[in-house]
Tab-separated table of C-alpha atoms and ligand atoms in Angstrom:
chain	number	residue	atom	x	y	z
A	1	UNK	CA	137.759	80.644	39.921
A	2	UNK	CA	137.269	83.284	37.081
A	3	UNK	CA	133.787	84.756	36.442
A	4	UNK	CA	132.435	86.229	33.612
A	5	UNK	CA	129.683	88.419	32.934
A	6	UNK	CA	128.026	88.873	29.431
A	7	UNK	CA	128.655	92.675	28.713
A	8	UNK	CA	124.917	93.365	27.618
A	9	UNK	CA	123.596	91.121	30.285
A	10	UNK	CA	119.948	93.047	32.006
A	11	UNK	CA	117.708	95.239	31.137
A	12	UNK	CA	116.691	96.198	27.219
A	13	UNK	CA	116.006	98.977	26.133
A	14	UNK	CA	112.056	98.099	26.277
A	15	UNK	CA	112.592	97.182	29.775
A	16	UNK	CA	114.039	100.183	30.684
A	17	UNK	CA	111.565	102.465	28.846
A	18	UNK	CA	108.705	100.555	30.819
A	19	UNK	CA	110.296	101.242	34.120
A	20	UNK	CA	110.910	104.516	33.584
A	21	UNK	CA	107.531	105.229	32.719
A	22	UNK	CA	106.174	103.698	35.409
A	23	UNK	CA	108.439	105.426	37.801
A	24	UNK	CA	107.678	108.669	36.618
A	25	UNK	CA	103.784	108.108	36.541
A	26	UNK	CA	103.965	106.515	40.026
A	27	UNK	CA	106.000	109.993	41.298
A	28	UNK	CA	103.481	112.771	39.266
A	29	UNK	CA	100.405	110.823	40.431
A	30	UNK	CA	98.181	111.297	43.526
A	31	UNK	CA	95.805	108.634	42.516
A	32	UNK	CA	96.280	104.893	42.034
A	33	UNK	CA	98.483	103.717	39.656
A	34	UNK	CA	98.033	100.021	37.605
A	35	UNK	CA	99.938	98.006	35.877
A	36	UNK	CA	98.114	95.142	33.804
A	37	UNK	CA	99.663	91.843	34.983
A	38	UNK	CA	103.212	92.300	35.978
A	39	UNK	CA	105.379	95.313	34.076
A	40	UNK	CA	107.849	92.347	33.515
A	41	UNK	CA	108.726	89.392	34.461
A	42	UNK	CA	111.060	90.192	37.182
A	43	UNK	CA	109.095	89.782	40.857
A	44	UNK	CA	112.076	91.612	42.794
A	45	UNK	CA	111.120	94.769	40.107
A	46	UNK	CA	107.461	94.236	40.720
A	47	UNK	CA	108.265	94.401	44.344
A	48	UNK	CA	109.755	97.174	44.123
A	49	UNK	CA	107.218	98.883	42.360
A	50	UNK	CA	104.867	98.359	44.942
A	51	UNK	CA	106.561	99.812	47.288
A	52	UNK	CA	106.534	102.801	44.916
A	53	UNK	CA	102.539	102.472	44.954
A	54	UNK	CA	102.535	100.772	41.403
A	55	UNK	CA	100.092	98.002	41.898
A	56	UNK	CA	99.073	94.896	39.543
A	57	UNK	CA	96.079	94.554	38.498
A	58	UNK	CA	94.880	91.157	36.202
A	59	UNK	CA	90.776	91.661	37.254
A	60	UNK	CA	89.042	95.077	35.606
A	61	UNK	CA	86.295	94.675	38.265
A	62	UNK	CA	88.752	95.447	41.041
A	63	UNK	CA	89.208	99.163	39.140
A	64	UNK	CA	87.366	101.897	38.049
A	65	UNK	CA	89.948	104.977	38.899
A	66	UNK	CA	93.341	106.425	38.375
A	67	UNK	CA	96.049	105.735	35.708
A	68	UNK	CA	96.739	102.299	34.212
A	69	UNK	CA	99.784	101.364	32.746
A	70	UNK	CA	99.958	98.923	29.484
A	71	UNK	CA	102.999	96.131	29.964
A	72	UNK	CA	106.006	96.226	27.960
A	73	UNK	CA	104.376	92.857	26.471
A	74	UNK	CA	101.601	95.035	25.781
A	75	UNK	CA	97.822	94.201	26.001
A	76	UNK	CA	94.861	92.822	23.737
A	77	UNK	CA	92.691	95.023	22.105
A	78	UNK	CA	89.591	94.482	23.905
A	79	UNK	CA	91.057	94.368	27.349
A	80	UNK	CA	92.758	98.005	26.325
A	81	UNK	CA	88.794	99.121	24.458
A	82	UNK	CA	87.347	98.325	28.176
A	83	UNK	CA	89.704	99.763	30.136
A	84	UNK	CA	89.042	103.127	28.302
A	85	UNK	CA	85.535	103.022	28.552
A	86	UNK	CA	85.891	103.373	32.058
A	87	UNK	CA	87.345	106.741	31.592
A	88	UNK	CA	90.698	105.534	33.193
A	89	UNK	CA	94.117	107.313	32.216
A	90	UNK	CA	96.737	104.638	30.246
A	91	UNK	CA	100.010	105.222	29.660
A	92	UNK	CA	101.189	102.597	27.003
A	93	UNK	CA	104.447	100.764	27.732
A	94	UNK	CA	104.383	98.739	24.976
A	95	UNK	CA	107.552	97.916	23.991
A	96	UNK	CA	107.636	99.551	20.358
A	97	UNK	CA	109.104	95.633	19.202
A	98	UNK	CA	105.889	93.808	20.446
A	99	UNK	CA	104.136	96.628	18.782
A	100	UNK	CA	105.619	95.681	15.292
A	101	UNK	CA	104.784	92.290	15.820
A	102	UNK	CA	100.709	93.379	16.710
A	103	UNK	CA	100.890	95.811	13.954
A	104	UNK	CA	102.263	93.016	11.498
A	105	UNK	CA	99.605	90.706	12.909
A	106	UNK	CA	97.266	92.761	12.186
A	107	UNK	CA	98.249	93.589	8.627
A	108	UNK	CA	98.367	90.396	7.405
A	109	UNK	CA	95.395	89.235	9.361
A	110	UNK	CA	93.298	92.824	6.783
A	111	UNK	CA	95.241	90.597	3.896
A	112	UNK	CA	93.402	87.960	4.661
A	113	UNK	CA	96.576	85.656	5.899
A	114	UNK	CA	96.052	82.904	8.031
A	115	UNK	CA	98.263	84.488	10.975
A	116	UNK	CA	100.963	82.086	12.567
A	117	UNK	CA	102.845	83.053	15.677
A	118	UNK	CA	105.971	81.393	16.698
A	119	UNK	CA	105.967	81.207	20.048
A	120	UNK	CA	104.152	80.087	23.623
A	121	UNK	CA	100.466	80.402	23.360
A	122	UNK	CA	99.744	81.565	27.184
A	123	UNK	CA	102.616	84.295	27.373
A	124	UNK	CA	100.807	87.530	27.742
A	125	UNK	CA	102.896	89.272	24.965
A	126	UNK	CA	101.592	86.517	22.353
A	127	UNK	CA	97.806	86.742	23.941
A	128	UNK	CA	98.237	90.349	23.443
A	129	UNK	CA	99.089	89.713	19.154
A	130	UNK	CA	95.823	86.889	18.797
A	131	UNK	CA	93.776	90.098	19.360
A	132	UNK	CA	95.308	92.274	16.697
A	133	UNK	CA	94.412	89.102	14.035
A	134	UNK	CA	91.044	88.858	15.311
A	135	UNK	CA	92.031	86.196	17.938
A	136	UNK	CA	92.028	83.563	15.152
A	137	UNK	CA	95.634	82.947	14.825
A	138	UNK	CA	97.523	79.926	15.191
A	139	UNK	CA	99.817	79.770	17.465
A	140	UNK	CA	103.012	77.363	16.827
A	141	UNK	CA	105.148	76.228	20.121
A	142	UNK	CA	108.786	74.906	18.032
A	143	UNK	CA	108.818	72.392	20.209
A	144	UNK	CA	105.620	70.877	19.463
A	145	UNK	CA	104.707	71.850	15.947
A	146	UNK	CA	101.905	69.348	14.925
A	147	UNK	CA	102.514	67.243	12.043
A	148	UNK	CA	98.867	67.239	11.064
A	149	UNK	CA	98.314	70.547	10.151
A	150	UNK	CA	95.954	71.341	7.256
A	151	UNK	CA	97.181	72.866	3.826
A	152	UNK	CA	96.243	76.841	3.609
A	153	UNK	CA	97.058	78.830	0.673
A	154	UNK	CA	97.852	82.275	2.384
A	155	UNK	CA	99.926	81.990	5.808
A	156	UNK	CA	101.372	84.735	7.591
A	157	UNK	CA	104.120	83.876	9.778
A	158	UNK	CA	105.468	86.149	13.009
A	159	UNK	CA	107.542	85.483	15.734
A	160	UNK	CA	107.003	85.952	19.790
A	161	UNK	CA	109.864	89.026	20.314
A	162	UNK	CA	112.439	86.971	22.416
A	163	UNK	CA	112.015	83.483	20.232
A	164	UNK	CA	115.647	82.104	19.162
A	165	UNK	CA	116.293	83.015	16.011
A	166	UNK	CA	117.022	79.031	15.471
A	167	UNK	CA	113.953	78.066	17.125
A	168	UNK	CA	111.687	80.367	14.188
A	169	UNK	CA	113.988	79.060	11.289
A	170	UNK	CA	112.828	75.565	12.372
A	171	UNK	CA	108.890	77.005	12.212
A	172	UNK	CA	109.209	78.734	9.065
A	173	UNK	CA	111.466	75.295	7.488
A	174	UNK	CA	108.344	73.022	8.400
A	175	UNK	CA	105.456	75.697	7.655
A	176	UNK	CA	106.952	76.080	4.014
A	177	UNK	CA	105.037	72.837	3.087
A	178	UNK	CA	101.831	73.604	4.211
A	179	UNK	CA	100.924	76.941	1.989
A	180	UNK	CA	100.579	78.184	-1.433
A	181	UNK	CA	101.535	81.048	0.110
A	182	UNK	CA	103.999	81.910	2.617
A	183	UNK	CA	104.969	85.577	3.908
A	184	UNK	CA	107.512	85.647	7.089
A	185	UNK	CA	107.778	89.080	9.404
A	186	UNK	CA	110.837	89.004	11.137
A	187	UNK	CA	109.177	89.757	14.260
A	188	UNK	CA	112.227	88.814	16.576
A	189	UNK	CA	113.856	91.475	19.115
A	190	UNK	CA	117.752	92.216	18.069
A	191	UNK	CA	118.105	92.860	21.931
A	192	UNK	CA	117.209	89.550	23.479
A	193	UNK	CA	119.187	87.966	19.939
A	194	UNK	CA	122.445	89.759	20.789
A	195	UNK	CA	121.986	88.604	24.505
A	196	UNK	CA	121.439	85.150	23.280
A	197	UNK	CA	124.352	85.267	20.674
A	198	UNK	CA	126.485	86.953	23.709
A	199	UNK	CA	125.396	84.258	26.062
A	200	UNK	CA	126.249	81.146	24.171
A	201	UNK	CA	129.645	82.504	23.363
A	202	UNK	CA	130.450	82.814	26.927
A	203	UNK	CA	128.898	79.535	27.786
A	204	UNK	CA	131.083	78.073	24.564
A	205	UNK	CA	133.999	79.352	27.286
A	206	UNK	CA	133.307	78.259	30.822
A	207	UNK	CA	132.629	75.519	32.823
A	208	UNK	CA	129.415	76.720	34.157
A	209	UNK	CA	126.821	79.299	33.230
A	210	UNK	CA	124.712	81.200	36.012
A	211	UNK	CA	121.494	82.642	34.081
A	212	UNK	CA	119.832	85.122	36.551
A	213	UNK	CA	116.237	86.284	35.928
A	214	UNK	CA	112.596	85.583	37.044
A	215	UNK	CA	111.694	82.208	36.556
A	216	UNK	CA	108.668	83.753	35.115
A	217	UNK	CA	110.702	85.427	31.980
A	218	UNK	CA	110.478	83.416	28.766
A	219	UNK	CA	113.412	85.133	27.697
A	220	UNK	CA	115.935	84.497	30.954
A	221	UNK	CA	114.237	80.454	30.217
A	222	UNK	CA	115.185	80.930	27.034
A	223	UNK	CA	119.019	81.898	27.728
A	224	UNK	CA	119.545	78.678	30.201
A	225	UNK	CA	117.956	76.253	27.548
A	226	UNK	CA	120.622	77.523	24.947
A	227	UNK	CA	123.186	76.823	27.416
A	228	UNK	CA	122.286	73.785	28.463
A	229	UNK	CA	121.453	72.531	24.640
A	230	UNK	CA	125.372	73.295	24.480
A	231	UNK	CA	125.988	70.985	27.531
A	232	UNK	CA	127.132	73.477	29.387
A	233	UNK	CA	126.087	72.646	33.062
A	234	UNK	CA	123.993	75.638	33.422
A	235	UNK	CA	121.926	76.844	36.976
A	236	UNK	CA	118.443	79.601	36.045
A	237	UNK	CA	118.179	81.918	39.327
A	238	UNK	CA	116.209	84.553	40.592
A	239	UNK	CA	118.461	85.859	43.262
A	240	UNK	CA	121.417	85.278	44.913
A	241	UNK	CA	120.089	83.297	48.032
A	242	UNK	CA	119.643	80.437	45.819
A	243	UNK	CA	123.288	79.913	45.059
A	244	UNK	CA	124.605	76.377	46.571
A	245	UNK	CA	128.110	75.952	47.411
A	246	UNK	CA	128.481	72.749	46.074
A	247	UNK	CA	127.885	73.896	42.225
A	248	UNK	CA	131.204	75.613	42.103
A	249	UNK	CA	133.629	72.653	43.485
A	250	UNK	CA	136.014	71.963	40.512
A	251	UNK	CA	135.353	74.912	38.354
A	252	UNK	CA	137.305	77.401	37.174
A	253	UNK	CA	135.428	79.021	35.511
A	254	UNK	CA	131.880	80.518	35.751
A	255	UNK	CA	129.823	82.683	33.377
A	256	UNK	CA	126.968	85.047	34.263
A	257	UNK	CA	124.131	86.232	31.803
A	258	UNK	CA	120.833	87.885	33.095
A	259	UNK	CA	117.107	88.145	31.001
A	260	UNK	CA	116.329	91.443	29.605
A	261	UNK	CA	113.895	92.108	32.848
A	262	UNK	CA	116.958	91.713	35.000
A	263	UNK	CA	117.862	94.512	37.374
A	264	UNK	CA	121.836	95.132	37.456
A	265	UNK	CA	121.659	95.360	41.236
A	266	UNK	CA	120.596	91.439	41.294
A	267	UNK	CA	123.083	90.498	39.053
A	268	UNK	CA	125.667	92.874	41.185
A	269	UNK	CA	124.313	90.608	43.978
A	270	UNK	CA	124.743	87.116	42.393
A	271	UNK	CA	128.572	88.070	41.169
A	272	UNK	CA	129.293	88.676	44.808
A	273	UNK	CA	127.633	85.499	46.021
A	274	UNK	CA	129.601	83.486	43.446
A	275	UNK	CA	132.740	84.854	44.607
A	276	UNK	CA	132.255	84.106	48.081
A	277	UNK	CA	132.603	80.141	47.008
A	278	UNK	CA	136.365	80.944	45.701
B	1	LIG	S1	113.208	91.909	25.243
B	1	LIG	FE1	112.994	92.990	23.309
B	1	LIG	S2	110.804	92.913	22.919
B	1	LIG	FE2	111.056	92.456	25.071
B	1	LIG	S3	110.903	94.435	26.097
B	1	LIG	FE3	113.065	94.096	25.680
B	1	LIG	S4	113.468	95.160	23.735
B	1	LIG	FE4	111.258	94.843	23.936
Protein backbone atom coordinates (compact mmCIF):
# COMPACT_ATOMS: atom_id res chain seq x y z
CA UNK A 1 0.00 0.00 0.00
CA UNK A 2 1.34 3.48 -1.18
CA UNK A 3 0.59 6.60 0.92
CA UNK A 4 0.52 9.95 0.04
CA UNK A 5 0.74 13.07 1.80
CA UNK A 6 -0.47 16.50 0.39
CA UNK A 7 2.85 18.57 0.31
CA UNK A 8 1.23 21.73 2.06
CA UNK A 9 -0.77 19.59 4.36
CA UNK A 10 -0.74 21.51 8.39
CA UNK A 11 -0.29 24.46 9.68
CA UNK A 12 -0.84 28.06 7.67
CA UNK A 13 0.88 30.59 7.94
CA UNK A 14 -1.89 32.25 10.38
CA UNK A 15 -1.65 29.21 12.40
CA UNK A 16 1.77 29.37 12.81
CA UNK A 17 1.98 33.12 13.56
CA UNK A 18 -0.70 32.46 16.41
CA UNK A 19 1.38 29.79 17.97
CA UNK A 20 4.30 31.48 17.92
CA UNK A 21 2.94 34.30 19.61
CA UNK A 22 1.51 32.53 22.11
CA UNK A 23 4.62 30.61 22.81
CA UNK A 24 6.65 33.48 23.16
CA UNK A 25 4.13 35.42 25.47
CA UNK A 26 3.62 32.24 27.55
CA UNK A 27 7.83 32.07 27.97
CA UNK A 28 8.38 36.23 28.71
CA UNK A 29 5.39 36.20 31.10
CA UNK A 30 5.25 35.68 34.90
CA UNK A 31 1.59 36.29 35.08
CA UNK A 32 -1.34 34.40 33.58
CA UNK A 33 -1.64 34.10 30.16
CA UNK A 34 -5.35 33.77 28.11
CA UNK A 35 -6.37 32.77 25.17
CA UNK A 36 -10.12 33.66 24.17
CA UNK A 37 -11.79 30.32 23.30
CA UNK A 38 -9.34 27.93 21.86
CA UNK A 39 -6.10 29.50 19.75
CA UNK A 40 -7.37 26.95 17.09
CA UNK A 41 -9.15 24.32 16.56
CA UNK A 42 -6.71 21.66 17.24
CA UNK A 43 -7.33 20.17 21.11
CA UNK A 44 -3.85 18.19 21.03
CA UNK A 45 -2.30 22.10 20.38
CA UNK A 46 -4.54 23.48 23.06
CA UNK A 47 -3.23 20.77 25.24
CA UNK A 48 -0.21 21.51 24.75
CA UNK A 49 -0.49 24.96 25.46
CA UNK A 50 -1.63 24.33 28.75
CA UNK A 51 0.94 22.61 29.71
CA UNK A 52 2.91 25.71 28.66
CA UNK A 53 0.55 27.75 31.17
CA UNK A 54 -1.59 29.18 28.18
CA UNK A 55 -5.06 28.79 29.49
CA UNK A 56 -8.64 29.28 27.71
CA UNK A 57 -10.71 31.45 28.79
CA UNK A 58 -14.62 31.85 27.11
CA UNK A 59 -16.14 33.73 30.62
CA UNK A 60 -14.57 37.54 31.29
CA UNK A 61 -15.80 37.15 34.91
CA UNK A 62 -13.30 34.37 35.55
CA UNK A 63 -10.38 37.27 34.70
CA UNK A 64 -9.32 40.42 35.69
CA UNK A 65 -5.24 40.02 35.36
CA UNK A 66 -2.37 39.21 33.13
CA UNK A 67 -2.07 39.06 29.28
CA UNK A 68 -4.85 37.86 26.96
CA UNK A 69 -4.32 36.62 23.73
CA UNK A 70 -6.91 37.38 20.67
CA UNK A 71 -7.52 33.92 18.45
CA UNK A 72 -6.28 33.58 15.07
CA UNK A 73 -10.22 33.72 14.26
CA UNK A 74 -10.02 36.84 16.02
CA UNK A 75 -12.65 38.38 18.42
CA UNK A 76 -15.81 40.79 18.34
CA UNK A 77 -15.47 44.20 19.03
CA UNK A 78 -17.17 44.49 22.21
CA UNK A 79 -15.79 41.39 23.78
CA UNK A 80 -12.10 42.98 22.76
CA UNK A 81 -13.65 46.98 24.18
CA UNK A 82 -14.30 44.97 27.65
CA UNK A 83 -11.48 43.13 27.91
CA UNK A 84 -9.42 46.43 27.74
CA UNK A 85 -11.30 48.18 30.15
CA UNK A 86 -10.10 45.89 32.57
CA UNK A 87 -6.66 47.12 32.06
CA UNK A 88 -5.56 43.58 30.81
CA UNK A 89 -2.50 43.22 28.31
CA UNK A 90 -3.73 41.64 24.58
CA UNK A 91 -1.65 40.49 22.18
CA UNK A 92 -3.74 40.19 18.89
CA UNK A 93 -3.39 36.95 16.92
CA UNK A 94 -5.67 37.72 14.48
CA UNK A 95 -4.88 36.16 11.55
CA UNK A 96 -4.23 39.31 9.19
CA UNK A 97 -6.93 37.21 6.52
CA UNK A 98 -9.88 37.26 9.08
CA UNK A 99 -8.81 40.78 9.62
CA UNK A 100 -9.53 41.72 5.89
CA UNK A 101 -12.66 40.09 6.05
CA UNK A 102 -13.72 42.36 9.56
CA UNK A 103 -12.18 45.30 7.97
CA UNK A 104 -14.27 44.67 4.66
CA UNK A 105 -17.28 44.05 6.88
CA UNK A 106 -16.97 46.89 8.31
CA UNK A 107 -16.50 49.07 5.25
CA UNK A 108 -19.32 48.15 3.56
CA UNK A 109 -21.44 47.95 6.64
CA UNK A 110 -20.11 52.64 6.90
CA UNK A 111 -21.52 52.27 3.03
CA UNK A 112 -24.50 51.44 4.18
CA UNK A 113 -24.48 47.67 2.53
CA UNK A 114 -26.59 45.16 3.81
CA UNK A 115 -23.52 42.84 4.92
CA UNK A 116 -23.76 39.06 3.81
CA UNK A 117 -21.33 36.49 5.11
CA UNK A 118 -20.85 33.22 3.48
CA UNK A 119 -20.32 30.96 5.90
CA UNK A 120 -21.46 29.08 9.44
CA UNK A 121 -23.20 31.48 11.68
CA UNK A 122 -21.83 30.01 15.21
CA UNK A 123 -18.03 29.69 14.12
CA UNK A 124 -16.23 32.14 16.28
CA UNK A 125 -14.27 33.66 13.30
CA UNK A 126 -17.76 34.66 11.59
CA UNK A 127 -19.24 35.87 15.23
CA UNK A 128 -16.14 37.82 15.41
CA UNK A 129 -17.10 39.79 11.57
CA UNK A 130 -21.22 40.38 12.76
CA UNK A 131 -19.53 42.83 15.21
CA UNK A 132 -17.47 44.82 12.76
CA UNK A 133 -21.11 45.40 10.67
CA UNK A 134 -22.82 46.34 13.71
CA UNK A 135 -23.96 42.70 14.40
CA UNK A 136 -26.70 43.15 11.77
CA UNK A 137 -25.38 41.02 9.08
CA UNK A 138 -26.81 38.17 7.46
CA UNK A 139 -25.27 35.33 7.62
CA UNK A 140 -25.71 32.71 4.56
CA UNK A 141 -24.85 28.79 5.36
CA UNK A 142 -24.46 27.42 1.20
CA UNK A 143 -26.07 24.70 2.21
CA UNK A 144 -29.15 26.19 3.37
CA UNK A 145 -29.55 29.48 1.59
CA UNK A 146 -33.30 30.41 2.07
CA UNK A 147 -35.31 30.85 -0.91
CA UNK A 148 -37.43 33.52 0.71
CA UNK A 149 -35.17 36.13 1.14
CA UNK A 150 -36.35 39.74 0.70
CA UNK A 151 -35.15 42.06 -2.26
CA UNK A 152 -32.41 44.78 -0.92
CA UNK A 153 -30.94 47.26 -3.15
CA UNK A 154 -27.33 47.49 -1.63
CA UNK A 155 -25.77 43.96 -0.51
CA UNK A 156 -22.38 43.42 0.50
CA UNK A 157 -21.19 40.02 0.15
CA UNK A 158 -17.95 38.35 2.17
CA UNK A 159 -16.85 35.08 2.69
CA UNK A 160 -15.91 33.00 6.12
CA UNK A 161 -11.76 32.65 5.36
CA UNK A 162 -11.67 28.78 4.79
CA UNK A 163 -15.22 28.63 2.68
CA UNK A 164 -14.67 26.57 -0.75
CA UNK A 165 -14.23 28.72 -3.27
CA UNK A 166 -17.25 26.60 -5.03
CA UNK A 167 -19.32 26.75 -2.07
CA UNK A 168 -19.21 31.11 -2.25
CA UNK A 169 -19.67 31.02 -6.15
CA UNK A 170 -22.95 29.16 -5.40
CA UNK A 171 -23.86 32.22 -2.67
CA UNK A 172 -22.91 34.97 -4.79
CA UNK A 173 -24.89 32.95 -8.17
CA UNK A 174 -28.22 32.93 -6.02
CA UNK A 175 -27.68 36.41 -4.11
CA UNK A 176 -27.33 38.13 -7.65
CA UNK A 177 -31.20 38.13 -7.84
CA UNK A 178 -32.02 39.59 -4.79
CA UNK A 179 -30.20 43.26 -5.09
CA UNK A 180 -30.06 46.31 -7.10
CA UNK A 181 -26.87 46.26 -5.93
CA UNK A 182 -24.35 43.70 -5.48
CA UNK A 183 -20.55 44.22 -4.32
CA UNK A 184 -18.50 40.78 -3.60
CA UNK A 185 -15.05 40.90 -1.30
CA UNK A 186 -13.15 38.03 -2.00
CA UNK A 187 -12.76 37.33 1.52
CA UNK A 188 -11.46 33.63 1.06
CA UNK A 189 -7.89 32.45 2.48
CA UNK A 190 -5.44 31.33 -0.62
CA UNK A 191 -3.93 28.97 2.13
CA UNK A 192 -6.82 26.76 3.10
CA UNK A 193 -7.81 27.12 -1.12
CA UNK A 194 -4.45 25.67 -2.18
CA UNK A 195 -4.88 22.93 0.58
CA UNK A 196 -8.27 22.24 -0.75
CA UNK A 197 -7.18 22.36 -4.50
CA UNK A 198 -4.04 20.07 -3.26
CA UNK A 199 -6.36 17.76 -1.44
CA UNK A 200 -8.87 16.90 -4.08
CA UNK A 201 -6.13 16.22 -6.54
CA UNK A 202 -4.72 13.63 -4.37
CA UNK A 203 -8.06 12.24 -3.48
CA UNK A 204 -8.78 12.35 -7.58
CA UNK A 205 -5.64 9.62 -7.16
CA UNK A 206 -6.18 7.15 -4.37
CA UNK A 207 -8.38 4.82 -3.08
CA UNK A 208 -8.81 6.37 0.23
CA UNK A 209 -8.23 9.76 1.79
CA UNK A 210 -7.20 10.12 5.61
CA UNK A 211 -8.10 13.92 6.58
CA UNK A 212 -6.41 14.54 10.02
CA UNK A 213 -7.47 17.55 12.12
CA UNK A 214 -9.74 18.51 15.12
CA UNK A 215 -13.10 17.58 14.58
CA UNK A 216 -13.71 21.01 15.81
CA UNK A 217 -11.90 22.76 12.58
CA UNK A 218 -14.34 23.93 9.91
CA UNK A 219 -11.60 23.87 7.63
CA UNK A 220 -10.13 20.02 8.26
CA UNK A 221 -14.51 19.35 7.90
CA UNK A 222 -14.27 21.13 5.06
CA UNK A 223 -11.32 19.03 3.34
CA UNK A 224 -13.19 15.47 4.09
CA UNK A 225 -16.57 16.83 2.61
CA UNK A 226 -14.66 17.67 -0.72
CA UNK A 227 -13.38 14.28 -0.71
CA UNK A 228 -16.15 12.53 -0.04
CA UNK A 229 -18.40 14.83 -2.60
CA UNK A 230 -15.75 13.13 -5.06
CA UNK A 231 -16.70 9.61 -3.73
CA UNK A 232 -13.66 9.06 -2.54
CA UNK A 233 -14.15 6.84 0.64
CA UNK A 234 -12.70 9.33 2.92
CA UNK A 235 -12.06 8.81 7.12
CA UNK A 236 -11.81 12.79 9.29
CA UNK A 237 -9.36 12.01 12.39
CA UNK A 238 -7.96 13.65 15.18
CA UNK A 239 -5.15 11.34 15.99
CA UNK A 240 -3.74 8.32 15.18
CA UNK A 241 -5.43 6.02 17.87
CA UNK A 242 -8.48 6.22 15.89
CA UNK A 243 -7.15 4.40 12.88
CA UNK A 244 -9.07 0.85 12.35
CA UNK A 245 -7.41 -1.87 10.62
CA UNK A 246 -10.13 -2.87 8.68
CA UNK A 247 -10.29 0.55 6.50
CA UNK A 248 -7.15 -0.34 4.67
CA UNK A 249 -8.04 -4.13 3.46
CA UNK A 250 -7.96 -3.90 -0.40
CA UNK A 251 -6.32 -0.60 -0.90
CA UNK A 252 -3.48 0.35 -2.46
CA UNK A 253 -3.47 3.32 -2.11
CA UNK A 254 -4.05 5.93 0.68
CA UNK A 255 -3.83 9.73 0.74
CA UNK A 256 -3.20 11.98 3.75
CA UNK A 257 -4.21 15.78 4.03
CA UNK A 258 -4.32 17.64 7.46
CA UNK A 259 -6.49 21.22 8.37
CA UNK A 260 -4.46 24.26 8.59
CA UNK A 261 -4.53 23.87 12.68
CA UNK A 262 -2.80 20.56 12.21
CA UNK A 263 0.47 19.96 14.00
CA UNK A 264 3.09 18.00 11.65
CA UNK A 265 3.96 15.78 14.59
CA UNK A 266 0.18 14.31 14.43
CA UNK A 267 0.24 13.88 10.98
CA UNK A 268 4.00 12.28 11.43
CA UNK A 269 1.99 10.06 13.84
CA UNK A 270 -0.99 9.04 11.61
CA UNK A 271 1.56 8.18 8.47
CA UNK A 272 3.19 5.73 10.82
CA UNK A 273 -0.06 4.23 12.06
CA UNK A 274 -1.22 3.76 8.45
CA UNK A 275 1.80 1.96 7.60
CA UNK A 276 1.64 -0.41 10.30
CA UNK A 277 -1.67 -1.96 8.39
CA UNK A 278 0.70 -2.80 5.20
S1 LIG B 1 -6.61 29.07 7.49
FE1 LIG B 1 -6.23 31.01 6.45
S2 LIG B 1 -7.52 32.44 7.55
FE2 LIG B 1 -7.33 30.67 8.86
S3 LIG B 1 -5.56 31.12 10.16
FE3 LIG B 1 -4.79 30.00 8.39
S4 LIG B 1 -4.10 31.59 6.95
FE4 LIG B 1 -5.48 32.53 8.44
Amino acid sequence: MKVFVVRKAGFCFGVKRAIKLAFDVAKKKNEKVYTWGPLIHNPQVVEDLKKKGVCLVEDLRKINKGTLIIRSHGIHPKILERIKKRKMEVVDATCPFVKKAQQNAKLLSDQGYQVVVVGEADHPEVQGIMGYADDSALVINHNRIKKNLPHFEKLGVIAQTTLSIDAFKQVIGELIEKADELKVCNTLCHATARAQKATLKLANKVNMMIVVGGHNSANTTRLAKLCKRIGTPTHHIETARELQRGWFKGKTTVGVTAGTSTPDWLIQEVVEGIKKYN
